[in-house]
PDB file of N, CA and C in Angstrom:
ATOM      1  N   MET A   1       0.213   7.677  64.572  1.00 76.00           N
ATOM      2  CA  MET A   1       1.262   5.916  63.862  1.00 76.00           C
ATOM      3  C   MET A   1       2.764   5.973  64.414  1.00 76.00           C
ATOM      4  N   ASP A   2       3.615   5.073  64.186  1.00 84.00           N
ATOM      5  CA  ASP A   2       5.059   4.630  64.516  1.00 84.00           C
ATOM      6  C   ASP A   2       5.558   4.792  63.217  1.00 84.00           C
ATOM      7  N   TYR A   3       6.848   4.620  63.330  1.00 83.00           N
ATOM      8  CA  TYR A   3       7.871   5.037  61.869  1.00 83.00           C
ATOM      9  C   TYR A   3       7.303   3.527  60.901  1.00 83.00           C
ATOM     10  N   GLN A   4       7.313   2.521  61.719  1.00 87.00           N
ATOM     11  CA  GLN A   4       7.513   1.121  61.796  1.00 87.00           C
ATOM     12  C   GLN A   4       5.967   0.993  60.470  1.00 87.00           C
ATOM     13  N   ASP A   5       4.900   1.259  61.428  1.00 91.00           N
ATOM     14  CA  ASP A   5       3.323   1.651  60.409  1.00 91.00           C
ATOM     15  C   ASP A   5       3.322   2.566  59.191  1.00 91.00           C
ATOM     16  N   LEU A   6       4.332   3.318  59.505  1.00 91.00           N
ATOM     17  CA  LEU A   6       4.271   4.001  57.966  1.00 91.00           C
ATOM     18  C   LEU A   6       5.195   3.673  57.141  1.00 91.00           C
ATOM     19  N   LYS A   7       6.168   2.927  57.440  1.00 90.00           N
ATOM     20  CA  LYS A   7       6.879   2.453  56.759  1.00 90.00           C
ATOM     21  C   LYS A   7       6.071   0.902  55.477  1.00 90.00           C
ATOM     22  N   HIS A   8       5.388   0.701  56.078  1.00 92.00           N
ATOM     23  CA  HIS A   8       4.388  -0.383  55.751  1.00 92.00           C
ATOM     24  C   HIS A   8       3.369   0.487  55.234  1.00 92.00           C
ATOM     25  N   THR A   9       2.845   1.445  55.366  1.00 95.00           N
ATOM     26  CA  THR A   9       1.969   2.051  54.725  1.00 95.00           C
ATOM     27  C   THR A   9       2.589   2.471  52.956  1.00 95.00           C
ATOM     28  N   LEU A  10       3.694   3.450  53.523  1.00 94.00           N
ATOM     29  CA  LEU A  10       4.391   3.924  52.071  1.00 94.00           C
ATOM     30  C   LEU A  10       4.657   2.835  50.867  1.00 94.00           C
ATOM     31  N   SER A  11       5.146   1.650  51.600  1.00 94.00           N
ATOM     32  CA  SER A  11       5.460   0.602  51.218  1.00 94.00           C
ATOM     33  C   SER A  11       4.060  -0.248  50.245  1.00 94.00           C
ATOM     34  N   TYR A  12       2.911   0.032  50.721  1.00 96.00           N
ATOM     35  CA  TYR A  12       1.751  -0.408  50.176  1.00 96.00           C
ATOM     36  C   TYR A  12       1.159   0.290  49.351  1.00 96.00           C
ATOM     37  N   LEU A  13       1.409   1.665  49.792  1.00 96.00           N
ATOM     38  CA  LEU A  13       1.086   2.439  48.340  1.00 96.00           C
ATOM     39  C   LEU A  13       1.648   2.650  47.205  1.00 96.00           C
ATOM     40  N   HIS A  14       2.907   2.372  47.283  1.00 96.00           N
ATOM     41  CA  HIS A  14       4.100   2.351  46.436  1.00 96.00           C
ATOM     42  C   HIS A  14       3.781   1.176  45.500  1.00 96.00           C
ATOM     43  N   ALA A  15       3.206   0.098  46.243  1.00 96.00           N
ATOM     44  CA  ALA A  15       3.133  -1.281  45.114  1.00 96.00           C
ATOM     45  C   ALA A  15       1.312  -0.926  44.440  1.00 96.00           C
ATOM     46  N   GLU A  16       0.728  -0.433  45.437  1.00 97.00           N
ATOM     47  CA  GLU A  16      -0.298  -0.124  44.466  1.00 97.00           C
ATOM     48  C   GLU A  16      -0.758   1.059  43.198  1.00 97.00           C
ATOM     49  N   VAL A  17       0.442   1.972  43.342  1.00 97.00           N
ATOM     50  CA  VAL A  17       0.769   3.148  42.440  1.00 97.00           C
ATOM     51  C   VAL A  17       1.444   2.301  41.183  1.00 97.00           C
ATOM     52  N   ASN A  18       1.752   1.522  41.714  1.00 96.00           N
ATOM     53  CA  ASN A  18       2.871   0.627  40.554  1.00 96.00           C
ATOM     54  C   ASN A  18       1.930  -0.204  39.925  1.00 96.00           C
ATOM     55  N   ARG A  19       0.877  -1.176  40.423  1.00 97.00           N
ATOM     56  CA  ARG A  19       0.167  -1.472  39.718  1.00 97.00           C
ATOM     57  C   ARG A  19      -0.902  -0.819  39.319  1.00 97.00           C
ATOM     58  N   MET A  20      -1.499   0.246  39.606  1.00 96.00           N
ATOM     59  CA  MET A  20      -2.011   1.503  38.689  1.00 96.00           C
ATOM     60  C   MET A  20      -1.504   1.685  37.572  1.00 96.00           C
ATOM     61  N   GLU A  21      -0.281   1.999  37.341  1.00 96.00           N
ATOM     62  CA  GLU A  21       0.813   2.481  36.400  1.00 96.00           C
ATOM     63  C   GLU A  21       1.126   1.426  35.457  1.00 96.00           C
ATOM     64  N   THR A  22       1.308   0.267  35.595  1.00 96.00           N
ATOM     65  CA  THR A  22       0.857  -1.062  34.768  1.00 96.00           C
ATOM     66  C   THR A  22      -0.315  -0.958  34.190  1.00 96.00           C
ATOM     67  N   MET A  23      -1.648  -1.239  34.943  1.00 97.00           N
ATOM     68  CA  MET A  23      -2.435  -0.871  34.145  1.00 97.00           C
ATOM     69  C   MET A  23      -2.841  -0.021  32.833  1.00 97.00           C
ATOM     70  N   ALA A  24      -2.527   0.767  33.539  1.00 96.00           N
ATOM     71  CA  ALA A  24      -2.886   2.466  32.628  1.00 96.00           C
ATOM     72  C   ALA A  24      -1.889   2.160  31.266  1.00 96.00           C
ATOM     73  N   GLY A  25      -1.008   1.648  31.842  1.00 96.00           N
ATOM     74  CA  GLY A  25      -0.031   1.188  30.177  1.00 96.00           C
ATOM     75  C   GLY A  25      -0.822   0.100  29.995  1.00 96.00           C
ATOM     76  N   THR A  26      -0.683  -0.638  29.992  1.00 96.00           N
ATOM     77  CA  THR A  26      -1.774  -1.702  29.805  1.00 96.00           C
ATOM     78  C   THR A  26      -2.783  -1.192  28.804  1.00 96.00           C
ATOM     79  N   LEU A  27      -3.831  -1.024  29.156  1.00 96.00           N
ATOM     80  CA  LEU A  27      -4.529  -0.461  28.758  1.00 96.00           C
ATOM     81  C   LEU A  27      -4.885   0.706  27.973  1.00 96.00           C
ATOM     82  N   SER A  28      -3.840   2.021  27.688  1.00 96.00           N
ATOM     83  CA  SER A  28      -3.455   2.801  27.489  1.00 96.00           C
ATOM     84  C   SER A  28      -2.923   2.097  25.430  1.00 96.00           C
ATOM     85  N   ALA A  29      -1.974   1.101  25.932  1.00 96.00           N
ATOM     86  CA  ALA A  29      -1.854   0.277  24.804  1.00 96.00           C
ATOM     87  C   ALA A  29      -2.664  -0.532  23.375  1.00 96.00           C
ATOM     88  N   ILE A  30      -3.673  -1.016  24.183  1.00 96.00           N
ATOM     89  CA  ILE A  30      -4.640  -1.731  23.799  1.00 96.00           C
ATOM     90  C   ILE A  30      -5.901  -1.275  23.245  1.00 96.00           C
ATOM     91  N   GLU A  31      -5.912   0.551  23.703  1.00 95.00           N
ATOM     92  CA  GLU A  31      -6.758   1.716  23.251  1.00 95.00           C
ATOM     93  C   GLU A  31      -6.298   2.140  21.938  1.00 95.00           C
ATOM     94  N   ARG A  32      -4.648   2.372  22.074  1.00 95.00           N
ATOM     95  CA  ARG A  32      -4.165   2.626  20.792  1.00 95.00           C
ATOM     96  C   ARG A  32      -4.063   1.625  19.545  1.00 95.00           C
ATOM     97  N   ASP A  33      -3.935   0.328  19.632  1.00 96.00           N
ATOM     98  CA  ASP A  33      -3.874  -0.933  18.711  1.00 96.00           C
ATOM     99  C   ASP A  33      -5.603  -0.672  18.559  1.00 96.00           C
ATOM    100  N   HIS A  34      -6.408  -0.469  19.206  1.00 95.00           N
ATOM    101  CA  HIS A  34      -8.166  -0.550  19.123  1.00 95.00           C
ATOM    102  C   HIS A  34      -7.705   0.572  17.784  1.00 95.00           C
ATOM    103  N   TYR A  35      -7.503   1.415  18.339  1.00 95.00           N
ATOM    104  CA  TYR A  35      -7.436   2.667  17.187  1.00 95.00           C
ATOM    105  C   TYR A  35      -6.834   2.620  15.967  1.00 95.00           C
ATOM    106  N   ASN A  36      -5.641   1.751  16.200  1.00 94.00           N
ATOM    107  CA  ASN A  36      -5.148   1.214  14.489  1.00 94.00           C
ATOM    108  C   ASN A  36      -5.987   0.726  13.514  1.00 94.00           C
ATOM    109  N   LYS A  37      -6.511  -0.633  14.534  1.00 95.00           N
ATOM    110  CA  LYS A  37      -7.265  -1.364  14.076  1.00 95.00           C
ATOM    111  C   LYS A  37      -8.639  -0.216  13.453  1.00 95.00           C
ATOM    112  N   LEU A  38      -9.223   0.364  13.799  1.00 94.00           N
ATOM    113  CA  LEU A  38     -10.712   0.500  14.085  1.00 94.00           C
ATOM    114  C   LEU A  38      -9.976   1.863  12.509  1.00 94.00           C
ATOM    115  N   THR A  39      -8.965   2.474  12.297  1.00 94.00           N
ATOM    116  CA  THR A  39      -8.927   3.340  11.565  1.00 94.00           C
ATOM    117  C   THR A  39      -8.240   2.629   9.964  1.00 94.00           C
ATOM    118  N   ASN A  40      -8.757   1.885  10.003  1.00 93.00           N
ATOM    119  CA  ASN A  40      -8.585   0.622   9.185  1.00 93.00           C
ATOM    120  C   ASN A  40      -9.285   0.462   7.956  1.00 93.00           C
ATOM    121  N   PHE A  41     -10.840   0.594   8.439  1.00 93.00           N
ATOM    122  CA  PHE A  41     -12.141   0.348   8.441  1.00 93.00           C
ATOM    123  C   PHE A  41     -12.595   2.177   7.785  1.00 93.00           C
ATOM    124  N   GLU A  42     -13.178   1.666   6.604  1.00 89.00           N
ATOM    125  CA  GLU A  42     -14.063   3.242   5.977  1.00 89.00           C
ATOM    126  C   GLU A  42     -14.679   3.432   6.042  1.00 89.00           C
ATOM    127  N   GLN A  43     -15.879   2.318   7.805  1.00 94.00           N
ATOM    128  CA  GLN A  43     -17.296   3.024   8.291  1.00 94.00           C
ATOM    129  C   GLN A  43     -16.731   4.253   9.148  1.00 94.00           C
ATOM    130  N   ARG A  44     -17.521   5.765   8.859  1.00 95.00           N
ATOM    131  CA  ARG A  44     -17.606   6.537   9.909  1.00 95.00           C
ATOM    132  C   ARG A  44     -17.625   6.128  11.366  1.00 95.00           C
ATOM    133  N   GLU A  45     -18.759   5.356  11.455  1.00 95.00           N
ATOM    134  CA  GLU A  45     -18.990   4.840  12.966  1.00 95.00           C
ATOM    135  C   GLU A  45     -17.717   4.826  13.465  1.00 95.00           C
ATOM    136  N   LEU A  46     -16.912   3.293  12.516  1.00 95.00           N
ATOM    137  CA  LEU A  46     -15.859   2.827  13.460  1.00 95.00           C
ATOM    138  C   LEU A  46     -14.858   4.050  13.571  1.00 95.00           C
ATOM    139  N   VAL A  47     -14.559   5.316  12.453  1.00 93.00           N
ATOM    140  CA  VAL A  47     -13.447   6.075  12.833  1.00 93.00           C
ATOM    141  C   VAL A  47     -13.921   6.857  14.144  1.00 93.00           C
ATOM    142  N   ASP A  48     -15.418   6.965  14.173  1.00 94.00           N
ATOM    143  CA  ASP A  48     -15.451   8.015  15.475  1.00 94.00           C
ATOM    144  C   ASP A  48     -15.161   7.426  16.505  1.00 94.00           C
ATOM    145  N   ILE A  49     -15.280   5.850  16.859  1.00 95.00           N
ATOM    146  CA  ILE A  49     -14.906   4.917  17.818  1.00 95.00           C
ATOM    147  C   ILE A  49     -13.391   4.970  17.872  1.00 95.00           C
ATOM    148  N   ALA A  50     -12.524   5.428  16.873  1.00 94.00           N
ATOM    149  CA  ALA A  50     -11.080   5.259  16.987  1.00 94.00           C
ATOM    150  C   ALA A  50     -10.936   6.255  17.495  1.00 94.00           C
ATOM    151  N   VAL A  51     -11.125   7.483  17.407  1.00 95.00           N
ATOM    152  CA  VAL A  51     -11.041   8.565  17.658  1.00 95.00           C
ATOM    153  C   VAL A  51     -11.189   8.645  18.809  1.00 95.00           C
ATOM    154  N   GLU A  52     -12.357   7.995  19.597  1.00 95.00           N
ATOM    155  CA  GLU A  52     -12.789   8.088  21.106  1.00 95.00           C
ATOM    156  C   GLU A  52     -11.576   6.753  21.715  1.00 95.00           C
ATOM    157  N   GLU A  53     -11.157   5.817  20.897  1.00 94.00           N
ATOM    158  CA  GLU A  53     -10.098   5.426  21.645  1.00 94.00           C
ATOM    159  C   GLU A  53      -8.252   5.732  21.598  1.00 94.00           C
ATOM    160  N   GLN A  54      -8.432   6.806  20.854  1.00 96.00           N
ATOM    161  CA  GLN A  54      -6.692   7.247  20.935  1.00 96.00           C
ATOM    162  C   GLN A  54      -7.319   8.498  22.028  1.00 96.00           C
ATOM    163  N   SER A  55      -8.390   8.996  22.339  1.00 96.00           N
ATOM    164  CA  SER A  55      -8.293  10.011  23.322  1.00 96.00           C
ATOM    165  C   SER A  55      -8.495   9.066  24.722  1.00 96.00           C
ATOM    166  N   ALA A  56      -8.854   7.900  25.037  1.00 96.00           N
ATOM    167  CA  ALA A  56      -8.731   7.276  26.168  1.00 96.00           C
ATOM    168  C   ALA A  56      -7.315   7.091  26.354  1.00 96.00           C
ATOM    169  N   ALA A  57      -6.620   6.118  24.758  1.00 95.00           N
ATOM    170  CA  ALA A  57      -5.555   6.015  25.288  1.00 95.00           C
ATOM    171  C   ALA A  57      -4.028   7.374  25.482  1.00 95.00           C
ATOM    172  N   ARG A  58      -4.563   8.308  25.333  1.00 96.00           N
ATOM    173  CA  ARG A  58      -3.796   9.485  26.007  1.00 96.00           C
ATOM    174  C   ARG A  58      -4.623   9.925  27.120  1.00 96.00           C
ATOM    175  N   GLN A  59      -5.389   9.647  27.960  1.00 97.00           N
ATOM    176  CA  GLN A  59      -5.636   9.695  29.023  1.00 97.00           C
ATOM    177  C   GLN A  59      -5.300   8.963  29.782  1.00 97.00           C
ATOM    178  N   LEU A  60      -5.028   7.580  29.480  1.00 96.00           N
ATOM    179  CA  LEU A  60      -4.428   6.843  30.349  1.00 96.00           C
ATOM    180  C   LEU A  60      -2.877   7.000  29.763  1.00 96.00           C
ATOM    181  N   GLY A  61      -2.145   7.129  29.332  1.00 96.00           N
ATOM    182  CA  GLY A  61      -0.933   7.562  28.800  1.00 96.00           C
ATOM    183  C   GLY A  61      -0.481   8.545  29.858  1.00 96.00           C
ATOM    184  N   THR A  62      -1.178   9.473  30.426  1.00 97.00           N
ATOM    185  CA  THR A  62      -1.046  10.586  31.259  1.00 97.00           C
ATOM    186  C   THR A  62      -1.552  10.285  32.631  1.00 97.00           C
ATOM    187  N   MET A  63      -2.696   9.155  32.933  1.00 96.00           N
ATOM    188  CA  MET A  63      -2.173   8.537  34.259  1.00 96.00           C
ATOM    189  C   MET A  63      -0.905   7.596  34.624  1.00 96.00           C
ATOM    190  N   LYS A  64      -0.511   7.358  33.780  1.00 96.00           N
ATOM    191  CA  LYS A  64       0.436   6.003  33.801  1.00 96.00           C
ATOM    192  C   LYS A  64       2.067   7.097  34.499  1.00 96.00           C
ATOM    193  N   GLN A  65       1.978   8.757  33.919  1.00 97.00           N
ATOM    194  CA  GLN A  65       2.716   9.353  34.216  1.00 97.00           C
ATOM    195  C   GLN A  65       2.696   9.972  35.704  1.00 97.00           C
ATOM    196  N   MET A  66       1.310  10.489  35.636  1.00 97.00           N
ATOM    197  CA  MET A  66       1.298  11.027  37.226  1.00 97.00           C
ATOM    198  C   MET A  66       1.284   9.206  38.288  1.00 97.00           C
ATOM    199  N   CYS A  67       1.102   8.008  37.685  1.00 97.00           N
ATOM    200  CA  CYS A  67       1.199   7.330  38.910  1.00 97.00           C
ATOM    201  C   CYS A  67       3.225   7.242  38.964  1.00 97.00           C
ATOM    202  N   LEU A  68       3.364   7.144  37.894  1.00 96.00           N
ATOM    203  CA  LEU A  68       5.094   7.242  38.351  1.00 96.00           C
ATOM    204  C   LEU A  68       5.922   8.554  39.025  1.00 96.00           C
ATOM    205  N   ALA A  69       5.036   9.764  38.699  1.00 97.00           N
ATOM    206  CA  ALA A  69       5.371  10.408  39.712  1.00 97.00           C
ATOM    207  C   ALA A  69       4.915   9.994  41.160  1.00 97.00           C
ATOM    208  N   MET A  70       3.622   9.863  41.447  1.00 97.00           N
ATOM    209  CA  MET A  70       3.387   9.512  42.567  1.00 97.00           C
ATOM    210  C   MET A  70       4.301   8.328  43.562  1.00 97.00           C
ATOM    211  N   ALA A  71       4.649   7.684  42.674  1.00 96.00           N
ATOM    212  CA  ALA A  71       5.502   6.671  42.779  1.00 96.00           C
ATOM    213  C   ALA A  71       7.033   7.003  43.442  1.00 96.00           C
ATOM    214  N   GLN A  72       7.363   7.334  42.959  1.00 96.00           N
ATOM    215  CA  GLN A  72       8.496   8.495  43.023  1.00 96.00           C
ATOM    216  C   GLN A  72       8.277   9.233  44.274  1.00 96.00           C
ATOM    217  N   LYS A  73       7.583   9.741  44.392  1.00 96.00           N
ATOM    218  CA  LYS A  73       7.498  10.640  46.191  1.00 96.00           C
ATOM    219  C   LYS A  73       7.317  10.172  46.982  1.00 96.00           C
ATOM    220  N   ILE A  74       6.731   8.803  46.918  1.00 96.00           N
ATOM    221  CA  ILE A  74       6.705   7.939  47.640  1.00 96.00           C
ATOM    222  C   ILE A  74       7.557   7.342  48.205  1.00 96.00           C
ATOM    223  N   GLU A  75       8.717   6.806  47.279  1.00 95.00           N
ATOM    224  CA  GLU A  75       9.512   6.133  47.760  1.00 95.00           C
ATOM    225  C   GLU A  75      10.564   7.333  48.296  1.00 95.00           C
ATOM    226  N   GLU A  76      10.605   8.474  47.544  1.00 94.00           N
ATOM    227  CA  GLU A  76      11.277   9.396  48.148  1.00 94.00           C
ATOM    228  C   GLU A  76      11.179   9.490  49.743  1.00 94.00           C
ATOM    229  N   LEU A  77       9.674   9.289  50.505  1.00 93.00           N
ATOM    230  CA  LEU A  77       9.844   9.555  51.659  1.00 93.00           C
ATOM    231  C   LEU A  77       9.687   7.976  52.312  1.00 93.00           C
ATOM    232  N   LYS A  78       9.551   7.107  51.716  1.00 92.00           N
ATOM    233  CA  LYS A  78       9.716   5.711  52.134  1.00 92.00           C
ATOM    234  C   LYS A  78      11.426   5.750  52.905  1.00 92.00           C
ATOM    235  N   ASN A  79      12.162   6.481  51.681  1.00 92.00           N
ATOM    236  CA  ASN A  79      13.464   6.756  51.744  1.00 92.00           C
ATOM    237  C   ASN A  79      13.939   7.699  52.632  1.00 92.00           C
ATOM    238  N   ALA A  80      12.922   8.392  53.224  1.00 91.00           N
ATOM    239  CA  ALA A  80      13.226   9.621  54.417  1.00 91.00           C
ATOM    240  C   ALA A  80      12.902   9.176  55.608  1.00 91.00           C
ATOM    241  N   VAL A  81      12.145   8.025  55.329  1.00 88.00           N
ATOM    242  CA  VAL A  81      11.139   7.385  56.476  1.00 88.00           C
ATOM    243  C   VAL A  81      12.567   6.782  57.072  1.00 88.00           C
ATOM    244  N   ASP A  82      13.524   5.914  56.121  1.00 87.00           N
ATOM    245  CA  ASP A  82      14.315   4.935  56.624  1.00 87.00           C
ATOM    246  C   ASP A  82      15.484   5.796  56.832  1.00 87.00           C
ATOM    247  N   ARG A  83      15.661   6.537  56.204  1.00 88.00           N
ATOM    248  CA  ARG A  83      17.162   7.820  57.095  1.00 88.00           C
ATOM    249  C   ARG A  83      16.608   8.259  58.480  1.00 88.00           C
ATOM    250  N   GLY A  84      15.367   8.332  59.279  1.00 83.00           N
ATOM    251  CA  GLY A  84      15.174   9.110  59.660  1.00 83.00           C
ATOM    252  C   GLY A  84      14.908  10.511  59.494  1.00 83.00           C
ATOM    253  N   GLN A  85      15.068  11.015  58.318  1.00 81.00           N
ATOM    254  CA  GLN A  85      14.909  12.717  58.379  1.00 81.00           C
ATOM    255  C   GLN A  85      12.866  13.097  58.282  1.00 81.00           C
ATOM    256  N   LEU A  86      12.517  11.966  58.427  1.00 71.00           N
ATOM    257  CA  LEU A  86      11.014  12.545  58.068  1.00 71.00           C
ATOM    258  C   LEU A  86      10.934  13.557  60.254  1.00 71.00           C
ATOM    259  N   GLY A  87      10.939  13.050  60.518  1.00 64.00           N
ATOM    260  CA  GLY A  87      10.794  13.989  62.192  1.00 64.00           C
ATOM    261  C   GLY A  87      11.725  15.380  62.226  1.00 64.00           C
ATOM    262  N   GLU A  88      12.717  15.278  61.421  1.00 56.00           N
ATOM    263  CA  GLU A  88      13.574  16.740  61.222  1.00 56.00           C
ATOM    264  C   GLU A  88      13.178  17.306  60.801  1.00 56.00           C
ATOM    265  N   ASN A  89      12.268  17.169  59.347  1.00 51.00           N
ATOM    266  CA  ASN A  89      11.181  17.873  58.274  1.00 51.00           C
ATOM    267  C   ASN A  89      10.739  18.583  59.217  1.00 51.00           C
ATOM    268  N   THR A  90       9.695  17.439  60.283  1.00 51.00           N
ATOM    269  CA  THR A  90       8.745  18.168  60.561  1.00 51.00           C
ATOM    270  C   THR A  90       9.135  18.963  61.728  1.00 51.00           C
ATOM    271  N   GLU A  91       9.755  18.622  62.241  1.00 50.00           N
ATOM    272  CA  GLU A  91      10.142  19.734  63.526  1.00 50.00           C
ATOM    273  C   GLU A  91      10.607  20.898  62.931  1.00 50.00           C
ATOM    274  N   HIS A  92      11.297  20.618  61.932  1.00 49.00           N
ATOM    275  CA  HIS A  92      11.688  22.275  61.576  1.00 49.00           C
ATOM    276  C   HIS A  92      10.479  23.350  60.744  1.00 49.00           C
ATOM    277  N   ALA A  93       9.791  22.600  60.410  1.00 48.00           N
ATOM    278  CA  ALA A  93       8.461  22.698  59.216  1.00 48.00           C
ATOM    279  C   ALA A  93       7.969  23.651  60.591  1.00 48.00           C
ATOM    280  N   GLU A  94       7.231  22.864  61.954  1.00 49.00           N
ATOM    281  CA  GLU A  94       6.579  23.226  63.000  1.00 49.00           C
ATOM    282  C   GLU A  94       7.459  24.787  63.834  1.00 49.00           C
ATOM    283  N   THR A  95       8.763  24.444  63.361  1.00 48.00           N
ATOM    284  CA  THR A  95       9.238  26.132  64.027  1.00 48.00           C
ATOM    285  C   THR A  95       9.435  27.066  63.151  1.00 48.00           C
ATOM    286  N   HIS A  96       8.764  26.971  62.399  1.00 45.00           N
ATOM    287  CA  HIS A  96       8.547  28.273  61.545  1.00 45.00           C
ATOM    288  C   HIS A  96       7.090  28.569  60.664  1.00 45.00           C
TER     289      HIS A  96
END
C-alpha cells in the first residue's frame, strides 16, 4: 500500500468513525428521552424498561467517546502520513 492509498483509507476510516460517533450520540439522546418519558408512568414494567433505556444510553455514550478517541488517533495518523513521518517512525521502530 502506498502513501496515497493509506491516506485515502485513513480518510475513509475517519469519516466512518465520525458517522458512528454521530449515530451513537443520537441514539443515546433518544434512549435518555425514552427513559425520562417512561419514568413518568406509575407502571412497574415501564419503569423496568426505562432502566434498560438508561443503561443503553450510557453504553451508547461510551461508544460515542470511543469513536471520538479513534477519530482523533486516525487524524493523527493522517497528519503523520501528510508530513511523511510515518516512514521515519517505522524505520526507527525496526532498528530497535
